Tab-separated table of N, CA, C and O and ligand atoms in Angstrom:
chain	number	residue	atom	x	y	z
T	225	UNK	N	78.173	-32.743	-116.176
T	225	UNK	CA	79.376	-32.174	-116.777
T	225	UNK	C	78.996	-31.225	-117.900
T	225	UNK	O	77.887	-31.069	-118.410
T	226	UNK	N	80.103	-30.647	-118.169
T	226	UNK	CA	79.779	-29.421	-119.465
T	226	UNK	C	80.247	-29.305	-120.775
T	226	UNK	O	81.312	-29.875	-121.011
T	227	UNK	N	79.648	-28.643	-121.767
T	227	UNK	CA	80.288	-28.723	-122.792
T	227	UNK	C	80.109	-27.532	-123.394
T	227	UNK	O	79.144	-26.864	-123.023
T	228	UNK	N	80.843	-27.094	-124.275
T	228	UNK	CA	80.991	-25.674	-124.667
T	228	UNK	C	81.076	-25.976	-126.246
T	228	UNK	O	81.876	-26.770	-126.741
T	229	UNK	N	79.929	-25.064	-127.109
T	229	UNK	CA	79.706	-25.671	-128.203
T	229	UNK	C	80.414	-23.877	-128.210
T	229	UNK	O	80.335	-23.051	-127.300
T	230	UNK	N	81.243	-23.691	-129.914
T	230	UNK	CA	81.459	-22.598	-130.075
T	230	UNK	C	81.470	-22.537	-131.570
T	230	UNK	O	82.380	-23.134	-132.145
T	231	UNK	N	80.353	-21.733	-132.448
T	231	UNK	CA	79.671	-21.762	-133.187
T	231	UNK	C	80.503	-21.086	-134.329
T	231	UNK	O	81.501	-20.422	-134.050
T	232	UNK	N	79.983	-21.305	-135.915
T	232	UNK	CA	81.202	-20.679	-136.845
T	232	UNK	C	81.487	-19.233	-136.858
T	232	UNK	O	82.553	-18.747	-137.236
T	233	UNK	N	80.259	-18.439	-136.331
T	233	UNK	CA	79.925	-17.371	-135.890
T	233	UNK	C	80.976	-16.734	-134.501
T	233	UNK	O	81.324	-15.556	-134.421
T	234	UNK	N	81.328	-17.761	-133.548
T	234	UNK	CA	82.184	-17.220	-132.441
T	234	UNK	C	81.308	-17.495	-131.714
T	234	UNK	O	81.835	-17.669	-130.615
T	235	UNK	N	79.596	-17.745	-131.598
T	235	UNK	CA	78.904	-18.010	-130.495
T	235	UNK	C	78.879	-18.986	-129.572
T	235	UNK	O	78.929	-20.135	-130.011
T	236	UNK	N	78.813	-18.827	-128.367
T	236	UNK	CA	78.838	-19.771	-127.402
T	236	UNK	C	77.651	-20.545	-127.068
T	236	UNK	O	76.692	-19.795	-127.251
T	237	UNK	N	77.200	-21.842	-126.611
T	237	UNK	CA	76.673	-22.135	-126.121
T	237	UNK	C	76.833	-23.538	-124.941
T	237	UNK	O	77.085	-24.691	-125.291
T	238	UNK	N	76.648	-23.149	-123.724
T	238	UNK	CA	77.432	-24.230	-122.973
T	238	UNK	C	76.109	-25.282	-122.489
T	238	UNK	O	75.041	-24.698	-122.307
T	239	UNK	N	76.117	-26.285	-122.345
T	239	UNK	CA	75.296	-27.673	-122.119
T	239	UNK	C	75.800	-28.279	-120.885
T	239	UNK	O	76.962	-28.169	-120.494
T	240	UNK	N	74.671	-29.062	-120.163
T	240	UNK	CA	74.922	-29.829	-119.323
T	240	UNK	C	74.731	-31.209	-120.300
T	240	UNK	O	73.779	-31.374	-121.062
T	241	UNK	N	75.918	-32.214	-120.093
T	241	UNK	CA	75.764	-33.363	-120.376
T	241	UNK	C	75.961	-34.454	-119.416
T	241	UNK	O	76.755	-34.178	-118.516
T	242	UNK	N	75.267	-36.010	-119.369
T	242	UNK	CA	75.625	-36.585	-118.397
T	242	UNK	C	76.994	-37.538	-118.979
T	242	UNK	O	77.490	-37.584	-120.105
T	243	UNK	N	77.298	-38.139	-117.916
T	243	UNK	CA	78.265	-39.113	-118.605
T	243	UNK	C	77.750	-40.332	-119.469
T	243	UNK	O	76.588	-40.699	-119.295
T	244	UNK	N	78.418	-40.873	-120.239
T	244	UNK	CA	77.857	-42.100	-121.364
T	244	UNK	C	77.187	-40.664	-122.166
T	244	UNK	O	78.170	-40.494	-122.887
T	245	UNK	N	76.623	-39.978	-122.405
T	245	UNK	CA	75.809	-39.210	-123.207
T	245	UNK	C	77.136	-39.071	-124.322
T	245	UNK	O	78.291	-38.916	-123.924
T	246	UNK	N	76.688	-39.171	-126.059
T	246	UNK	CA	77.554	-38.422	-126.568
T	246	UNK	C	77.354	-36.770	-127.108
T	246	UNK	O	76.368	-36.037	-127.183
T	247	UNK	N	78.516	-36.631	-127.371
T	247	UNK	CA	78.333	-34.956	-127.481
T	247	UNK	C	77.333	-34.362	-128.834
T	247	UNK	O	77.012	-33.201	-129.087
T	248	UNK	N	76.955	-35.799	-129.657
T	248	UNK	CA	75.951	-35.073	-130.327
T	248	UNK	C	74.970	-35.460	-129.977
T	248	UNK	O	74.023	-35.341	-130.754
T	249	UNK	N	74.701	-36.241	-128.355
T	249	UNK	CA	73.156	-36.202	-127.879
T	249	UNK	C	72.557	-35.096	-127.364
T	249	UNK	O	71.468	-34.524	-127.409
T	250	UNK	N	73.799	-34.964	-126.779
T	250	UNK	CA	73.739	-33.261	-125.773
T	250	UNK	C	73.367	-31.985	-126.574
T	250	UNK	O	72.597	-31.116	-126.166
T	251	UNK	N	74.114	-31.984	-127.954
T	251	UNK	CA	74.080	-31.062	-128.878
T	251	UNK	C	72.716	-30.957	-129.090
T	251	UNK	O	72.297	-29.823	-128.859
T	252	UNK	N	71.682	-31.947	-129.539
T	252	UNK	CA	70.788	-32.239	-130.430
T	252	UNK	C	69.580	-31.530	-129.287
T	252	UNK	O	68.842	-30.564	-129.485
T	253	UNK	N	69.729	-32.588	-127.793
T	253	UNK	CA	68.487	-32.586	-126.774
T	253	UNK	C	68.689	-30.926	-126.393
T	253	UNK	O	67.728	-30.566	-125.714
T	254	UNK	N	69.552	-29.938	-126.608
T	254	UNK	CA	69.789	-28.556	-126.295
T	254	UNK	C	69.500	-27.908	-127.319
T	254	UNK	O	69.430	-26.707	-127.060
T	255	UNK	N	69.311	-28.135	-128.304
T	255	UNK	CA	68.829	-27.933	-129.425
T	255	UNK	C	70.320	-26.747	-129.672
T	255	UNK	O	70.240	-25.525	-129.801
T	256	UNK	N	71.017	-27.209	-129.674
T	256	UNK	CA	72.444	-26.886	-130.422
T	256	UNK	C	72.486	-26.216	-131.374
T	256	UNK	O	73.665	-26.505	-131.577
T	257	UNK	N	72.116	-25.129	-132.693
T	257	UNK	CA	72.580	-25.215	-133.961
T	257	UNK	C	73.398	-25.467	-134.311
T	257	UNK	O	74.284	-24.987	-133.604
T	258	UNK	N	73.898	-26.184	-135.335
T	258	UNK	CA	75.216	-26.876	-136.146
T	258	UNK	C	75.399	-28.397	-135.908
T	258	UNK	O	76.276	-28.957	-136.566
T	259	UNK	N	74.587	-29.192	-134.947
T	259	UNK	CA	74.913	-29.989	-135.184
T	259	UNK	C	73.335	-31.383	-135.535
T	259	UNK	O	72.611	-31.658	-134.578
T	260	UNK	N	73.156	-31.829	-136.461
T	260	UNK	CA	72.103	-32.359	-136.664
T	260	UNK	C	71.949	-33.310	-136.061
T	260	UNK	O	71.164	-33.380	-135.115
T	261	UNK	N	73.053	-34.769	-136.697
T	261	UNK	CA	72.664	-35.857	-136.059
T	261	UNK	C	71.744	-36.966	-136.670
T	261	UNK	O	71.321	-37.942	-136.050
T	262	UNK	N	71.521	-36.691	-137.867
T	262	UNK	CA	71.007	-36.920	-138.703
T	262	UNK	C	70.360	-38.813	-138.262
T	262	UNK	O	69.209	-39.241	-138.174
T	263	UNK	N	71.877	-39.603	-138.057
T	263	UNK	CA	71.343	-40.882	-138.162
T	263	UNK	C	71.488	-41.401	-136.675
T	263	UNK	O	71.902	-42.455	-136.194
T	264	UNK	N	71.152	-40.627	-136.324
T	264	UNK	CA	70.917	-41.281	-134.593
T	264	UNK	C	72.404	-41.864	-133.823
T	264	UNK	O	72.476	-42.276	-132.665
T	265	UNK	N	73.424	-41.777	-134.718
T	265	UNK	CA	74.615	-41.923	-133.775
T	265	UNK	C	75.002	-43.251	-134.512
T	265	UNK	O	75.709	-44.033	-133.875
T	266	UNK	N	74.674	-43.547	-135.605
T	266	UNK	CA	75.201	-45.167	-135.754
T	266	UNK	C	76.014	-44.640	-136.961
T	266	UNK	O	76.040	-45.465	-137.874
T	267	UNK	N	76.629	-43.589	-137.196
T	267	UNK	CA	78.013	-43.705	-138.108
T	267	UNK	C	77.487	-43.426	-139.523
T	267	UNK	O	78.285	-43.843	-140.362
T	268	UNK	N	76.634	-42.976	-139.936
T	268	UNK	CA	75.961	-43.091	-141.097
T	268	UNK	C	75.493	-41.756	-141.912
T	268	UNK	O	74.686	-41.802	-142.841
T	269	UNK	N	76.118	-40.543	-141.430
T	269	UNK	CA	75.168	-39.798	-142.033
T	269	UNK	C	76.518	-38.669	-141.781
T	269	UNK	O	76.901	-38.337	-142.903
T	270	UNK	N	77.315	-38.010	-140.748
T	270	UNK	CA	78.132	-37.199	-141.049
T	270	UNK	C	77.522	-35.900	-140.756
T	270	UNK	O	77.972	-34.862	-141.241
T	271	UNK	N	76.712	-35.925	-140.131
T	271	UNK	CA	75.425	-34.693	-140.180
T	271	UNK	C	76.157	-34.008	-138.305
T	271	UNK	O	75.867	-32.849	-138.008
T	272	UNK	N	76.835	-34.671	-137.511
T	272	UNK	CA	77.339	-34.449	-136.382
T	272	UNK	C	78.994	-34.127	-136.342
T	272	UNK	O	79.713	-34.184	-135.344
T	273	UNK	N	79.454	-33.717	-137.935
T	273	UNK	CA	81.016	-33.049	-137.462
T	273	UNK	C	80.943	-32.051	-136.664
T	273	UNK	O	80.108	-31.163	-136.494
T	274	UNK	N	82.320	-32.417	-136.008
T	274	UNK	CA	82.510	-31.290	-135.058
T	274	UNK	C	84.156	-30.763	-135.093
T	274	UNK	O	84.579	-31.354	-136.087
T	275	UNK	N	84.906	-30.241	-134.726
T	275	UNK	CA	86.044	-30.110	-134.616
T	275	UNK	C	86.474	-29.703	-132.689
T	275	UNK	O	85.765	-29.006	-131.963
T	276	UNK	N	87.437	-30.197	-132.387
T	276	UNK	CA	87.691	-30.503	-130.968
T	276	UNK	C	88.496	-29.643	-130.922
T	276	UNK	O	89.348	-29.505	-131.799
T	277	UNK	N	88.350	-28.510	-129.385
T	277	UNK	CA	89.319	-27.281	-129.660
T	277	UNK	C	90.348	-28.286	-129.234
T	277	UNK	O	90.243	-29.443	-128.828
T	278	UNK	N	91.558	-27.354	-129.488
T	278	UNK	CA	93.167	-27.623	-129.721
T	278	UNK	C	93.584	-28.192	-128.321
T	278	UNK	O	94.367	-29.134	-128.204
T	279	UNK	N	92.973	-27.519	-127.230
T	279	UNK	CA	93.424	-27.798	-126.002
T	279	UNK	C	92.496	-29.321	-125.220
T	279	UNK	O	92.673	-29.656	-124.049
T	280	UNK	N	91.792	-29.855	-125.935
T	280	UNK	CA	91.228	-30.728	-125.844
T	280	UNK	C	91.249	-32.262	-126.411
T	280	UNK	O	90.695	-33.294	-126.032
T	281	UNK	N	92.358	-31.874	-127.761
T	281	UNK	CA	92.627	-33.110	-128.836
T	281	UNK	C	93.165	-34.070	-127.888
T	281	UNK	O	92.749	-35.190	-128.185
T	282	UNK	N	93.760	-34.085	-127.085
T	282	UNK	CA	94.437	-34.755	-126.155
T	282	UNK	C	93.275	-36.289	-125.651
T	282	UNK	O	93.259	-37.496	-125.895
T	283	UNK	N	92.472	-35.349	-124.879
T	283	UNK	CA	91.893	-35.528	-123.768
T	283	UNK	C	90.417	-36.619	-124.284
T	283	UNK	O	89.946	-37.713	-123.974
T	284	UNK	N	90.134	-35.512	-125.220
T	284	UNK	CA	89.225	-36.472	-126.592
T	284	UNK	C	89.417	-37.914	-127.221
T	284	UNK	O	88.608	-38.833	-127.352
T	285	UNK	N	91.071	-37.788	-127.649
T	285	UNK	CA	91.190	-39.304	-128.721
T	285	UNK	C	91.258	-38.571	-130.053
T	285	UNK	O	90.866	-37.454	-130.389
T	286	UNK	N	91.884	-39.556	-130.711
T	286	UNK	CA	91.524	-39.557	-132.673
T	286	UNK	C	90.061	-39.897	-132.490
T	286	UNK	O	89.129	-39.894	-131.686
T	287	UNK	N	90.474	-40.227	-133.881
T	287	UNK	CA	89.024	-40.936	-134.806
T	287	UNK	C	88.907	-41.999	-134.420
T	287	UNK	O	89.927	-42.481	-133.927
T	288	UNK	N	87.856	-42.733	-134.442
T	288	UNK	CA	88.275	-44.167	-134.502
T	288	UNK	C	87.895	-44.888	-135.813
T	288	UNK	O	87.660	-44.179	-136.792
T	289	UNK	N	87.823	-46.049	-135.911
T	289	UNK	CA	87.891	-47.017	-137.051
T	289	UNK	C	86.331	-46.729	-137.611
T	289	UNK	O	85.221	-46.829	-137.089
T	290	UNK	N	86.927	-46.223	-139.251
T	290	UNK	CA	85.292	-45.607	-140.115
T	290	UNK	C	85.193	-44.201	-140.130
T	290	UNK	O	84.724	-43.532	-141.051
T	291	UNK	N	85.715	-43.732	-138.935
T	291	UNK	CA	84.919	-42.259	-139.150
T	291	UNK	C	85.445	-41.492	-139.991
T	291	UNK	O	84.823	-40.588	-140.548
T	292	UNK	N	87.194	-41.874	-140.271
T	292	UNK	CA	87.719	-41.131	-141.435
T	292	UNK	C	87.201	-41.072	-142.541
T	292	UNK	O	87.079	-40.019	-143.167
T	293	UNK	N	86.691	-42.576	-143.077
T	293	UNK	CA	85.663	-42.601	-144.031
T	293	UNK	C	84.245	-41.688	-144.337
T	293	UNK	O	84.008	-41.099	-145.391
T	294	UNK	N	83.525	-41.725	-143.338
T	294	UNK	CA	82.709	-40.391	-143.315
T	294	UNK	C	83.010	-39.109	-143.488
T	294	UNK	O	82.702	-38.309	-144.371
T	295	UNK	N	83.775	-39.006	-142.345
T	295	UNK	CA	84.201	-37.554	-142.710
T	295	UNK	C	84.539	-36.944	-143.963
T	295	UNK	O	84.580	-35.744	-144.235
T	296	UNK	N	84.794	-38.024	-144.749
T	296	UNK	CA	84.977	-37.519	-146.037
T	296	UNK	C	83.884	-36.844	-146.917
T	296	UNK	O	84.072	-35.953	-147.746
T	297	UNK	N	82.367	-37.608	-146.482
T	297	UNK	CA	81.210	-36.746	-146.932
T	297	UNK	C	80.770	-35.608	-146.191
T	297	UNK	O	79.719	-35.005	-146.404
T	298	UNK	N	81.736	-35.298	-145.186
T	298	UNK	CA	80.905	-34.111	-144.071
T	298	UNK	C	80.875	-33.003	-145.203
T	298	UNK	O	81.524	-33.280	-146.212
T	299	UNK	N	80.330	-31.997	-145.182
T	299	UNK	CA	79.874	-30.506	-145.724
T	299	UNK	C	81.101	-29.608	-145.906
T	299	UNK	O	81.490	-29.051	-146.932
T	300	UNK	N	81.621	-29.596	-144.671
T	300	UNK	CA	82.662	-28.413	-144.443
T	300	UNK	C	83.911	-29.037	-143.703
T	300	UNK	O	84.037	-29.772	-142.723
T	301	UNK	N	84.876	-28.366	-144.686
T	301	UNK	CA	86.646	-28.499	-144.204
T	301	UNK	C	86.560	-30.031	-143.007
T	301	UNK	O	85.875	-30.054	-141.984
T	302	UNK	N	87.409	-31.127	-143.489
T	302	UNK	CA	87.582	-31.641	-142.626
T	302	UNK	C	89.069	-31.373	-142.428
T	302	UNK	O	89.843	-31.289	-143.382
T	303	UNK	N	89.473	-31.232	-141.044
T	303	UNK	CA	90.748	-31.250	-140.681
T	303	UNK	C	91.236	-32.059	-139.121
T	303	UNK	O	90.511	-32.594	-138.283
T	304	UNK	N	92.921	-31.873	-139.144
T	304	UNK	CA	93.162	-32.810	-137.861
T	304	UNK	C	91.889	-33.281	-136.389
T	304	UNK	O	91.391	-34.193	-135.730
T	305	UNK	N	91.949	-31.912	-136.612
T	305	UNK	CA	90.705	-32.000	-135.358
T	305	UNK	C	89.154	-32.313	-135.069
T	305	UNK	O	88.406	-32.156	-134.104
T	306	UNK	N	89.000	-32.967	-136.713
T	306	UNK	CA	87.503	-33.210	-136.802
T	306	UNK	C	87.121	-34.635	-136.256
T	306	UNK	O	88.017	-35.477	-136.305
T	307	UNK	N	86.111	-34.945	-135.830
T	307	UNK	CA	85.213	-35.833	-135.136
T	307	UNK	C	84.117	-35.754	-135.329
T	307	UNK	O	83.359	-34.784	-135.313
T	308	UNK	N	83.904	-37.196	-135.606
T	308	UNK	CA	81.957	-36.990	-135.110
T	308	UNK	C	81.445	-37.058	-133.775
T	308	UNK	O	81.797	-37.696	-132.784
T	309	UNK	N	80.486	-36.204	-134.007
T	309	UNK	CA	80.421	-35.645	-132.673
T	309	UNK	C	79.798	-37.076	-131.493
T	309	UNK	O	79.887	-37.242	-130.277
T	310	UNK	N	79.134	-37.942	-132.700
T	310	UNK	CA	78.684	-39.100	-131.822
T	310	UNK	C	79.419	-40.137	-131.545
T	310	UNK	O	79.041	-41.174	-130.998
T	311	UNK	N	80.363	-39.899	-131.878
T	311	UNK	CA	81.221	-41.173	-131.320
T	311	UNK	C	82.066	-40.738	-130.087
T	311	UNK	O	82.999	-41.329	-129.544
T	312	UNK	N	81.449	-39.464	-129.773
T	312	UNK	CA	82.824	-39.035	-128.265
T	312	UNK	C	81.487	-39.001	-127.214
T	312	UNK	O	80.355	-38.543	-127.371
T	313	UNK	N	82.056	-39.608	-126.211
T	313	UNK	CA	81.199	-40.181	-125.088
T	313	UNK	C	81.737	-39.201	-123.831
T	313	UNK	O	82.901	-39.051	-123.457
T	314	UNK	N	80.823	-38.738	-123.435
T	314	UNK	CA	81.249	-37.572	-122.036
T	314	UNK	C	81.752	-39.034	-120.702
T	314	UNK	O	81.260	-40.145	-120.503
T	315	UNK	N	82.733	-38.413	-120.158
T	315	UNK	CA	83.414	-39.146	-119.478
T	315	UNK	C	84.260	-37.918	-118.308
T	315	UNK	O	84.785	-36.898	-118.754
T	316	UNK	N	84.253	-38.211	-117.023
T	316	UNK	CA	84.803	-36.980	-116.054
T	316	UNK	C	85.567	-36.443	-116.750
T	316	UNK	O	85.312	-35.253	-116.937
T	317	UNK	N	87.151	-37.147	-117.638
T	317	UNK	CA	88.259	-36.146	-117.601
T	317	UNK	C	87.324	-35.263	-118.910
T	317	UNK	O	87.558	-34.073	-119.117
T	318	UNK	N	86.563	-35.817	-119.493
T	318	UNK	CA	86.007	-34.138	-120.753
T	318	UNK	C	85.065	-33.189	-120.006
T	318	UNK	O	84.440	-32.193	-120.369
T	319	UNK	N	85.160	-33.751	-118.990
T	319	UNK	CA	84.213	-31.816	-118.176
T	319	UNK	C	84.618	-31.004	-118.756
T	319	UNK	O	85.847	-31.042	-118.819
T	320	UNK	N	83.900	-29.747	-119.557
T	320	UNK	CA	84.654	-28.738	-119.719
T	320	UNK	C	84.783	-28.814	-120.791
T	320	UNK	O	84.669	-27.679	-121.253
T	321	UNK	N	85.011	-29.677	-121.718
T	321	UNK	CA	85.613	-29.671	-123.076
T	321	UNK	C	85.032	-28.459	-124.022
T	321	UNK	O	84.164	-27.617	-123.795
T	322	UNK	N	85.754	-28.676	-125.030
T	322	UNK	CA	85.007	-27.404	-125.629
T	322	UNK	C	85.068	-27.621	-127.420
T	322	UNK	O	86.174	-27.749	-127.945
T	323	UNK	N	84.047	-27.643	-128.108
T	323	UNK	CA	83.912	-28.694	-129.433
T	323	UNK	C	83.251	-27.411	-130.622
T	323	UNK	O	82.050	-27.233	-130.824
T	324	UNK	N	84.276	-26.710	-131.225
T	324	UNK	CA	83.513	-26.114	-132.379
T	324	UNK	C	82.707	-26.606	-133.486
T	324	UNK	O	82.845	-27.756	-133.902
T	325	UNK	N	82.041	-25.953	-133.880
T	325	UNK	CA	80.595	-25.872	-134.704
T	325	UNK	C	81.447	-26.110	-136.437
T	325	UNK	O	82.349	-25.303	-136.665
T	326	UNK	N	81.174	-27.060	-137.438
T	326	UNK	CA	81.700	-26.190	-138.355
T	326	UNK	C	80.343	-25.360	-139.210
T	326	UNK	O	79.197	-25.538	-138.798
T	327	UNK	N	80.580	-24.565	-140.273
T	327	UNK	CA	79.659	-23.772	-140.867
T	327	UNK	C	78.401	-24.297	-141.432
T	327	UNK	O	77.346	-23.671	-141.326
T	328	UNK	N	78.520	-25.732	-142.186
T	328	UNK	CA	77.700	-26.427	-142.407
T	328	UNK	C	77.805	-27.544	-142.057
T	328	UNK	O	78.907	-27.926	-141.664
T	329	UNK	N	76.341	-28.719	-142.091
T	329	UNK	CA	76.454	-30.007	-142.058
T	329	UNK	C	75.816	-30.557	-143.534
T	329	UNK	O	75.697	-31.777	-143.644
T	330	UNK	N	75.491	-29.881	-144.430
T	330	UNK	CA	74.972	-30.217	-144.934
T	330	UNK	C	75.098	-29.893	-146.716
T	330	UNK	O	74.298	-30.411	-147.495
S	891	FES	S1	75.002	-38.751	-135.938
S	891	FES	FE1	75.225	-39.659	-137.885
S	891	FES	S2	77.347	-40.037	-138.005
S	891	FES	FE2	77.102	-39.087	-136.088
């Protein structure tokens, strides 16, 4: 399946991910810019915001329980649409999805 990283810049970069993979494994093993990943996916570091395009919030989910808390240390603008990028798990209906970059993680 695919994912479409779209950078603060406007740049594209699209990934093959498998399913169970999360979108900041995919990010990281593609060597992504913007998204670090800092603590390996266990909720701890904020280094994997992402923001979920508009046509996707749906399909994605909220936050779940904690991440609001983090997000509060992310770098740059958190808003409705932010996520960490490791807690969203590729699954058929997110083929396609498409997950902006924000400017910093850091
Ligand atoms: S990778 Fe550290 S919180 Fe997501």
């Amino acid at each position: 399946m695919k994912i479409t990283f779209i950078a603060a810049d406007g740049s594209e970069t699209r990934v093959d991910a498998a399913e169970g993979d999360s979108v900041m494994q995919a990010a990281v093993q593609n060597d992504v810019d913007g998204i670090i990943g800092e603590c390996g996916g266990s909720m701890m570091c904020a280094t994997c915001h992402c923001y979920v395009d508009d046509g996707w919030t749906e399909a994605v989910g909220g936050q779940q329980d904690g991440e609001s808390d983090l997000l509060d240390c992310a770098a740059s603008e958190v808003r409705a649409s932010s996520r960490l990028s490791c807690q969203i798990r590729m699954r058929a209906e997110l083929d396609g999805v498409v997950i902006h970059l924000p400017e910093s993680q850091l």
